[in-house]
Amino acid sequence: MQISGKEQPVRILLAQPRGFCAGVVRAISIVERALEIYGAPVYVRHEIVHNRFVVDGLKRKGAVFVDELDEIADPSRPVIFSAHGVPKSVPQAADARGMMWIDATCPLVSKVHSEAIRHHEAGRHVLLIGHAGHPEVIGTMGQLPEGAITLIETLEDARTVQPPDPENLAYITQTTLSVFDTQAIVEELKRRFPAIREPVKDDICYATTNRQQVVREMAPQCDVVLVVGAPNSSNSRRLVEVAKSSGCEKAFLVQSAEDVSWQDIRPGMTVGLTAGASAPEVLVEGVIEAFRTRFDTIVELLALKEEHVSFKLPRALRKAAGEKGAAS
């Protein structure tokens, strides 16, 4: 029921940029285009991106999600690797089984893979700043032989790590980390190991950085901050952390409007609203609509910068699409 009268409206500060990044758009497009070209089913190893709404939508179109290649019922069908990247052993296993595979790894994650390989070939031990168990970290560590990469999760790890050769050392990072937390770790590594090689360009991706910056700007103005995203989405969880560390202790991760704790919202409040890089805009719109059914609501855009990044689909998929178009 719409509440009106003398009550003050809820003011929503809507972050810009928010939501889908170029890597996520590319990954989803790869699955959709593969379904158009090859028909259903198309298999996808792991969630293509960390969002249940997106995954369920692709399932309805004919995508079948599996944890491992040996779960694929028909190995003659295409299999797509997720945007987070995979260890080298996965495409090797697919080749051994004669599978046709398509790599949807975000190009910015592929850049980190290339860095790891380059440093290893140059004889350097690699320190990877990231979170244990995250698919991106598993994929990156799987680019090199076991023992060639040491995972650094915390500032304490940076203070205590004992690499095999401190004079031949490089660091790389997961792309979805907190910019500011990572900087503290990097500074400690540089202090301890002055000769350490660093990325030519930051590994933390533009989308992660931009979304964190606008939340850092937004949080001090807000009574509550809502981040639309999945619980297993690293970049979404980091946005909650950034909001809390920037002055808004009441920051929450919500998958959709159904997850909003309405008891925390009162007329007259300012509510910050953003979305992780794998959360579709329709979920943000659903949250705004839910506010409008409960409160007088004013929506103001807090725009930090515009994004114009895009990535091409894999060459093999573009070629297959062209061949299909020519035949039809």
CSV table of C-alpha atoms in Angstrom, one decimal:
chain,number,residue,atom,x,y,z
A,1,MET,CA,0.0,0.0,0.0
A,2,GLN,CA,1.3,3.4,-0.9
A,3,ILE,CA,2.0,5.5,2.2
A,4,SER,CA,1.4,9.2,1.8
A,5,GLY,CA,0.4,12.2,3.8
A,6,LYS,CA,2.9,13.9,6.1
A,7,GLU,CA,5.5,11.2,6.2
A,8,GLN,CA,8.8,12.1,4.6
A,9,PRO,CA,9.8,10.2,1.5
A,10,VAL,CA,12.5,7.6,1.3
A,11,ARG,CA,15.4,9.0,-0.8
A,12,ILE,CA,17.2,6.4,-2.8
A,13,LEU,CA,20.7,7.2,-4.0
A,14,LEU,CA,21.2,5.1,-7.1
A,15,ALA,CA,24.8,4.3,-7.9
A,16,GLN,CA,26.2,4.8,-11.4
A,17,PRO,CA,28.0,2.7,-12.5
A,18,ARG,CA,26.4,-0.4,-11.1
A,19,GLY,CA,25.5,-3.9,-12.3
A,20,PHE,CA,26.8,-5.8,-15.3
A,21,CYS,CA,30.4,-5.3,-16.4
A,22,ALA,CA,31.7,-6.0,-19.9
A,23,GLY,CA,33.1,-9.4,-18.9
A,24,VAL,CA,29.7,-10.5,-17.6
A,25,VAL,CA,27.9,-9.2,-20.7
A,26,ARG,CA,30.3,-11.1,-22.9
A,27,ALA,CA,30.0,-14.4,-20.9
A,28,ILE,CA,26.2,-14.3,-21.0
A,29,SER,CA,26.2,-13.4,-24.7
A,30,ILE,CA,28.5,-16.4,-25.3
A,31,VAL,CA,26.0,-18.8,-23.8
A,32,GLU,CA,23.1,-17.2,-25.6
A,33,ARG,CA,24.9,-17.2,-29.0
A,34,ALA,CA,26.0,-20.8,-28.6
A,35,LEU,CA,22.4,-21.8,-28.0
A,36,GLU,CA,21.4,-19.9,-31.2
A,37,ILE,CA,24.1,-21.6,-33.2
A,38,TYR,CA,24.2,-25.1,-31.9
A,39,GLY,CA,20.8,-25.5,-30.3
A,40,ALA,CA,20.1,-27.0,-26.9
A,41,PRO,CA,21.6,-28.3,-24.8
A,42,VAL,CA,24.8,-26.4,-24.4
A,43,TYR,CA,26.8,-27.3,-21.3
A,44,VAL,CA,28.4,-24.8,-19.0
A,45,ARG,CA,31.0,-25.8,-16.5
A,46,HIS,CA,30.2,-24.0,-13.2
A,47,GLU,CA,28.0,-20.9,-13.0
A,48,ILE,CA,28.7,-18.7,-16.0
A,49,VAL,CA,28.6,-15.8,-13.6
A,50,HIS,CA,27.8,-15.6,-9.9
A,51,ASN,CA,24.1,-14.8,-10.1
A,52,ARG,CA,21.2,-17.3,-9.7
A,53,PHE,CA,18.7,-15.2,-11.6
A,54,VAL,CA,21.1,-15.1,-14.6
A,55,VAL,CA,21.8,-18.8,-14.4
A,56,ASP,CA,18.1,-19.8,-14.1
A,57,GLY,CA,17.3,-17.7,-17.1
A,58,LEU,CA,20.0,-19.4,-19.2
A,59,LYS,CA,18.7,-22.8,-18.0
A,60,ARG,CA,15.3,-22.0,-19.3
A,61,LYS,CA,16.9,-21.3,-22.7
A,62,GLY,CA,18.6,-24.7,-22.8
A,63,ALA,CA,21.9,-24.3,-20.9
A,64,VAL,CA,22.9,-27.2,-18.7
A,65,PHE,CA,25.2,-26.3,-15.8
A,66,VAL,CA,27.6,-28.9,-14.5
A,67,ASP,CA,30.4,-28.9,-11.9
A,68,GLU,CA,32.8,-31.1,-13.8
A,69,LEU,CA,33.2,-32.4,-17.4
A,70,ASP,CA,32.5,-36.0,-16.6
A,71,GLU,CA,28.9,-34.9,-15.7
A,72,ILE,CA,28.2,-34.1,-19.3
A,73,ALA,CA,25.8,-36.6,-20.7
A,74,ASP,CA,26.5,-35.9,-24.4
A,75,PRO,CA,30.2,-35.1,-25.0
A,76,SER,CA,29.4,-34.2,-28.6
A,77,ARG,CA,27.7,-31.0,-27.4
A,78,PRO,CA,29.5,-27.7,-26.8
A,79,VAL,CA,30.8,-26.9,-23.3
A,80,ILE,CA,31.5,-23.4,-22.1
A,81,PHE,CA,34.0,-22.4,-19.4
A,82,SER,CA,32.8,-19.7,-17.0
A,83,ALA,CA,33.8,-16.1,-16.9
A,84,HIS,CA,36.0,-16.7,-13.8
A,85,GLY,CA,38.5,-18.8,-15.8
A,86,VAL,CA,39.6,-22.4,-15.3
A,87,PRO,CA,42.9,-24.2,-14.6
A,88,LYS,CA,44.8,-25.4,-17.7
A,89,SER,CA,43.9,-29.0,-16.8
A,90,VAL,CA,40.2,-28.3,-17.8
A,91,PRO,CA,40.6,-27.5,-21.5
A,92,GLN,CA,43.3,-30.3,-21.7
A,93,ALA,CA,40.8,-32.8,-20.3
A,94,ALA,CA,38.1,-31.5,-22.8
A,95,ASP,CA,40.6,-32.0,-25.6
A,96,ALA,CA,41.4,-35.5,-24.5
A,97,ARG,CA,37.7,-36.3,-24.6
A,98,GLY,CA,37.2,-34.7,-28.1
A,99,MET,CA,34.9,-32.0,-26.7
A,100,MET,CA,34.2,-28.8,-28.4
A,101,TRP,CA,34.8,-26.1,-25.8
A,102,ILE,CA,34.3,-22.3,-25.7
A,103,ASP,CA,36.2,-20.2,-23.3
A,104,ALA,CA,34.1,-17.4,-21.7
A,105,THR,CA,36.9,-16.3,-19.3
A,106,CYS,CA,36.8,-12.5,-18.8
A,107,PRO,CA,39.6,-11.0,-20.9
A,108,LEU,CA,40.8,-9.1,-17.7
A,109,VAL,CA,41.1,-12.5,-15.9
A,110,SER,CA,43.0,-13.9,-18.9
A,111,LYS,CA,45.4,-10.9,-18.6
A,112,VAL,CA,46.2,-12.1,-15.0
A,113,HIS,CA,46.7,-15.7,-16.3
A,114,SER,CA,49.2,-14.3,-18.9
A,115,GLU,CA,51.1,-12.4,-16.2
A,116,ALA,CA,51.4,-15.5,-14.1
A,117,ILE,CA,52.8,-17.5,-17.0
A,118,ARG,CA,55.2,-14.7,-18.0
A,119,HIS,CA,56.6,-14.4,-14.5
A,120,HIS,CA,57.0,-18.1,-14.1
A,121,GLU,CA,58.8,-18.4,-17.4
A,122,ALA,CA,61.1,-15.6,-16.2
A,123,GLY,CA,62.0,-17.7,-13.2
A,124,ARG,CA,60.0,-15.6,-10.7
A,125,HIS,CA,57.9,-17.1,-7.8
A,126,VAL,CA,54.4,-15.6,-8.0
A,127,LEU,CA,52.4,-14.2,-5.0
A,128,LEU,CA,48.6,-14.2,-5.8
A,129,ILE,CA,46.5,-11.8,-3.7
A,130,GLY,CA,43.1,-13.3,-3.5
A,131,HIS,CA,40.5,-15.5,-1.7
A,132,ALA,CA,41.1,-19.2,-1.3
A,133,GLY,CA,38.5,-21.3,-3.0
A,134,HIS,CA,37.2,-18.6,-5.3
A,135,PRO,CA,36.8,-20.0,-8.9
A,136,GLU,CA,39.0,-17.2,-10.3
A,137,VAL,CA,41.8,-18.0,-7.8
A,138,ILE,CA,41.5,-21.7,-8.6
A,139,GLY,CA,41.8,-20.9,-12.3
A,140,THR,CA,44.7,-18.6,-11.9
A,141,MET,CA,46.7,-21.0,-9.6
A,142,GLY,CA,46.0,-23.7,-12.1
A,143,GLN,CA,47.9,-21.9,-14.9
A,144,LEU,CA,51.2,-22.9,-13.3
A,145,PRO,CA,52.7,-26.1,-11.8
A,146,GLU,CA,51.9,-26.8,-8.1
A,147,GLY,CA,54.0,-24.7,-5.8
A,148,ALA,CA,54.8,-22.0,-8.3
A,149,ILE,CA,52.2,-19.6,-6.8
A,150,THR,CA,51.7,-18.7,-3.2
A,151,LEU,CA,48.2,-17.4,-2.2
A,152,ILE,CA,48.2,-14.2,0.0
A,153,GLU,CA,44.7,-13.7,1.5
A,154,THR,CA,45.4,-11.2,4.3
A,155,LEU,CA,47.8,-8.5,5.5
A,156,GLU,CA,49.1,-10.9,8.0
A,157,ASP,CA,49.9,-13.3,5.2
A,158,ALA,CA,51.9,-10.5,3.5
A,159,ARG,CA,53.8,-10.0,6.8
A,160,THR,CA,54.8,-13.6,7.2
A,161,VAL,CA,55.1,-15.2,3.8
A,162,GLN,CA,58.5,-16.7,3.1
A,163,PRO,CA,58.9,-17.1,-0.7
A,164,PRO,CA,61.6,-19.5,-2.0
A,165,ASP,CA,63.6,-16.6,-3.6
A,166,PRO,CA,62.8,-13.1,-2.3
A,167,GLU,CA,64.9,-11.5,-5.1
A,168,ASN,CA,62.9,-13.2,-7.9
A,169,LEU,CA,59.3,-12.4,-7.0
A,170,ALA,CA,56.2,-11.0,-8.6
A,171,TYR,CA,52.7,-10.4,-7.4
A,172,ILE,CA,49.3,-10.6,-9.2
A,173,THR,CA,45.8,-10.1,-7.8
A,174,GLN,CA,42.3,-11.5,-8.2
A,175,THR,CA,40.3,-9.0,-10.2
A,176,THR,CA,37.4,-8.5,-7.8
A,177,LEU,CA,39.1,-7.5,-4.5
A,178,SER,CA,38.7,-4.5,-2.3
A,179,VAL,CA,40.9,-1.8,-3.9
A,180,PHE,CA,41.9,-0.3,-0.5
A,181,ASP,CA,42.4,-3.6,1.4
A,182,THR,CA,44.6,-4.8,-1.5
A,183,GLN,CA,46.7,-1.7,-1.5
A,184,ALA,CA,47.7,-2.3,2.1
A,185,ILE,CA,48.8,-5.8,1.3
A,186,VAL,CA,50.7,-4.6,-1.8
A,187,GLU,CA,52.5,-1.9,0.3
A,188,GLU,CA,53.6,-4.5,2.8
A,189,LEU,CA,54.9,-6.8,0.1
A,190,LYS,CA,56.9,-4.0,-1.4
A,191,ARG,CA,58.3,-3.0,2.0
A,192,ARG,CA,59.5,-6.6,2.6
A,193,PHE,CA,60.5,-7.4,-0.9
A,194,PRO,CA,61.7,-4.2,-2.7
A,195,ALA,CA,62.6,-6.1,-5.9
A,196,ILE,CA,59.1,-7.6,-6.3
A,197,ARG,CA,57.7,-7.1,-9.8
A,198,GLU,CA,54.2,-5.6,-10.0
A,199,PRO,CA,51.6,-5.6,-12.8
A,200,VAL,CA,52.1,-3.0,-15.5
A,201,LYS,CA,48.4,-2.1,-15.0
A,202,ASP,CA,46.3,-3.0,-11.9
A,203,ASP,CA,44.8,-6.4,-12.0
A,204,ILE,CA,41.7,-5.3,-10.1
A,205,CYS,CA,39.3,-4.7,-12.9
A,206,TYR,CA,37.9,-1.3,-13.9
A,207,ALA,CA,34.3,-2.4,-13.0
A,208,THR,CA,35.3,-3.5,-9.5
A,209,THR,CA,37.2,-0.2,-9.0
A,210,ASN,CA,34.4,2.0,-10.3
A,211,ARG,CA,31.6,0.3,-8.3
A,212,GLN,CA,33.7,0.6,-5.1
A,213,GLN,CA,34.5,4.2,-5.7
A,214,VAL,CA,30.8,5.2,-6.1
A,215,VAL,CA,29.9,3.3,-2.9
A,216,ARG,CA,32.7,5.0,-1.0
A,217,GLU,CA,31.2,8.3,-2.2
A,218,MET,CA,27.6,7.3,-1.4
A,219,ALA,CA,28.0,5.6,2.0
A,220,PRO,CA,28.5,8.6,4.2
A,221,GLN,CA,25.3,10.1,2.9
A,222,CYS,CA,23.2,7.0,3.7
A,223,ASP,CA,21.3,5.4,6.6
A,224,VAL,CA,21.2,2.1,4.8
A,225,VAL,CA,23.1,0.7,1.7
A,226,LEU,CA,21.7,-2.2,-0.3
A,227,VAL,CA,23.9,-4.1,-2.7
A,228,VAL,CA,22.1,-6.3,-5.1
A,229,GLY,CA,24.1,-9.4,-5.8
A,230,ALA,CA,24.7,-13.1,-5.0
A,231,PRO,CA,26.2,-14.4,-1.7
A,232,ASN,CA,29.0,-16.1,-3.7
A,233,SER,CA,29.8,-13.0,-5.7
A,234,SER,CA,33.2,-11.7,-4.5
A,235,ASN,CA,32.7,-8.2,-6.0
A,236,SER,CA,29.3,-7.8,-4.5
A,237,ARG,CA,30.5,-8.8,-1.0
A,238,ARG,CA,33.3,-6.3,-1.3
A,239,LEU,CA,30.8,-3.6,-2.0
A,240,VAL,CA,29.1,-4.3,1.3
A,241,GLU,CA,32.5,-4.1,3.1
A,242,VAL,CA,33.3,-0.8,1.4
A,243,ALA,CA,30.0,0.7,2.4
A,244,LYS,CA,30.6,-0.3,6.0
A,245,SER,CA,34.1,0.9,6.1
A,246,SER,CA,33.1,4.2,4.5
A,247,GLY,CA,30.5,5.3,7.1
A,248,CYS,CA,27.4,3.2,6.6
A,249,GLU,CA,27.3,0.3,9.1
A,250,LYS,CA,23.9,-0.8,7.9
A,251,ALA,CA,25.0,-2.2,4.6
A,252,PHE,CA,23.3,-5.4,3.3
A,253,LEU,CA,23.7,-7.8,0.4
A,254,VAL,CA,20.3,-8.7,-1.1
A,255,GLN,CA,19.6,-11.0,-4.0
A,256,SER,CA,16.3,-9.3,-4.8
A,257,ALA,CA,13.6,-7.2,-3.3
A,258,GLU,CA,12.4,-10.2,-1.3
A,259,ASP,CA,15.6,-10.1,0.8
A,260,VAL,CA,15.3,-6.5,1.9
A,261,SER,CA,14.8,-6.2,5.7
A,262,TRP,CA,12.0,-3.7,5.6
A,263,GLN,CA,12.1,-3.3,9.4
A,264,ASP,CA,15.4,-1.4,8.8
A,265,ILE,CA,13.8,1.1,6.5
A,266,ARG,CA,11.8,4.1,7.8
A,267,PRO,CA,10.3,7.2,6.1
A,268,GLY,CA,12.8,10.0,5.8
A,269,MET,CA,15.8,7.7,5.4
A,270,THR,CA,18.4,7.9,2.6
A,271,VAL,CA,19.1,4.5,1.1
A,272,GLY,CA,22.0,3.8,-1.1
A,273,LEU,CA,21.4,1.3,-3.9
A,274,THR,CA,23.9,-0.4,-6.1
A,275,ALA,CA,24.5,-3.8,-7.7
A,276,GLY,CA,27.5,-6.1,-8.2
A,277,ALA,CA,29.0,-6.7,-11.6
A,278,SER,CA,27.0,-9.9,-12.2
A,279,ALA,CA,23.6,-8.6,-11.0
A,280,PRO,CA,21.1,-7.7,-13.8
A,281,GLU,CA,19.4,-4.3,-13.8
A,282,VAL,CA,15.9,-6.0,-13.6
A,283,LEU,CA,16.7,-6.9,-10.0
A,284,VAL,CA,17.6,-3.3,-9.2
A,285,GLU,CA,14.4,-2.1,-10.8
A,286,GLY,CA,12.5,-4.7,-8.6
A,287,VAL,CA,14.0,-3.2,-5.4
A,288,ILE,CA,13.0,0.3,-6.5
A,289,GLU,CA,9.5,-0.8,-7.3
A,290,ALA,CA,9.2,-2.6,-3.9
A,291,PHE,CA,10.2,0.7,-2.2
A,292,ARG,CA,7.5,2.6,-4.2
A,293,THR,CA,4.8,0.2,-3.0
A,294,ARG,CA,5.8,0.8,0.6
A,295,PHE,CA,6.9,4.4,0.8
A,296,ASP,CA,6.8,7.7,-1.0
A,297,THR,CA,10.1,7.4,-2.8
A,298,ILE,CA,12.5,9.8,-4.5
A,299,VAL,CA,15.2,8.3,-6.7
A,300,GLU,CA,18.4,10.3,-7.3
A,301,LEU,CA,21.2,9.2,-9.5
A,302,LEU,CA,24.7,9.4,-8.0
A,303,ALA,CA,26.9,9.2,-11.1
A,304,LEU,CA,30.6,9.0,-10.7
A,305,LYS,CA,31.6,8.0,-14.3
A,306,GLU,CA,30.4,6.4,-17.5
A,307,GLU,CA,31.7,3.1,-18.7
A,308,HIS,CA,32.2,2.3,-22.4
A,309,VAL,CA,34.1,-0.9,-22.2
A,310,SER,CA,33.1,-3.9,-24.4
A,311,PHE,CA,34.7,-7.2,-25.3
A,312,LYS,CA,34.4,-9.2,-28.5
A,313,LEU,CA,33.0,-12.7,-28.5
A,314,PRO,CA,35.5,-15.5,-29.0
A,315,ARG,CA,36.7,-15.7,-32.6
A,316,ALA,CA,35.5,-19.3,-33.1
A,317,LEU,CA,32.0,-18.3,-32.0
A,318,ARG,CA,32.0,-15.3,-34.3
A,319,LYS,CA,33.1,-17.5,-37.2
A,320,ALA,CA,30.4,-20.1,-36.4
A,321,ALA,CA,27.8,-17.4,-36.3
A,322,GLY,CA,28.9,-16.1,-39.6
A,323,GLU,CA,28.8,-19.6,-41.2
A,324,LYS,CA,25.3,-20.2,-39.9
A,325,GLY,CA,24.2,-16.8,-41.2
A,326,ALA,CA,25.7,-17.6,-44.6
A,327,ALA,CA,24.0,-21.0,-44.7
A,328,SER,CA,20.5,-19.7,-43.7
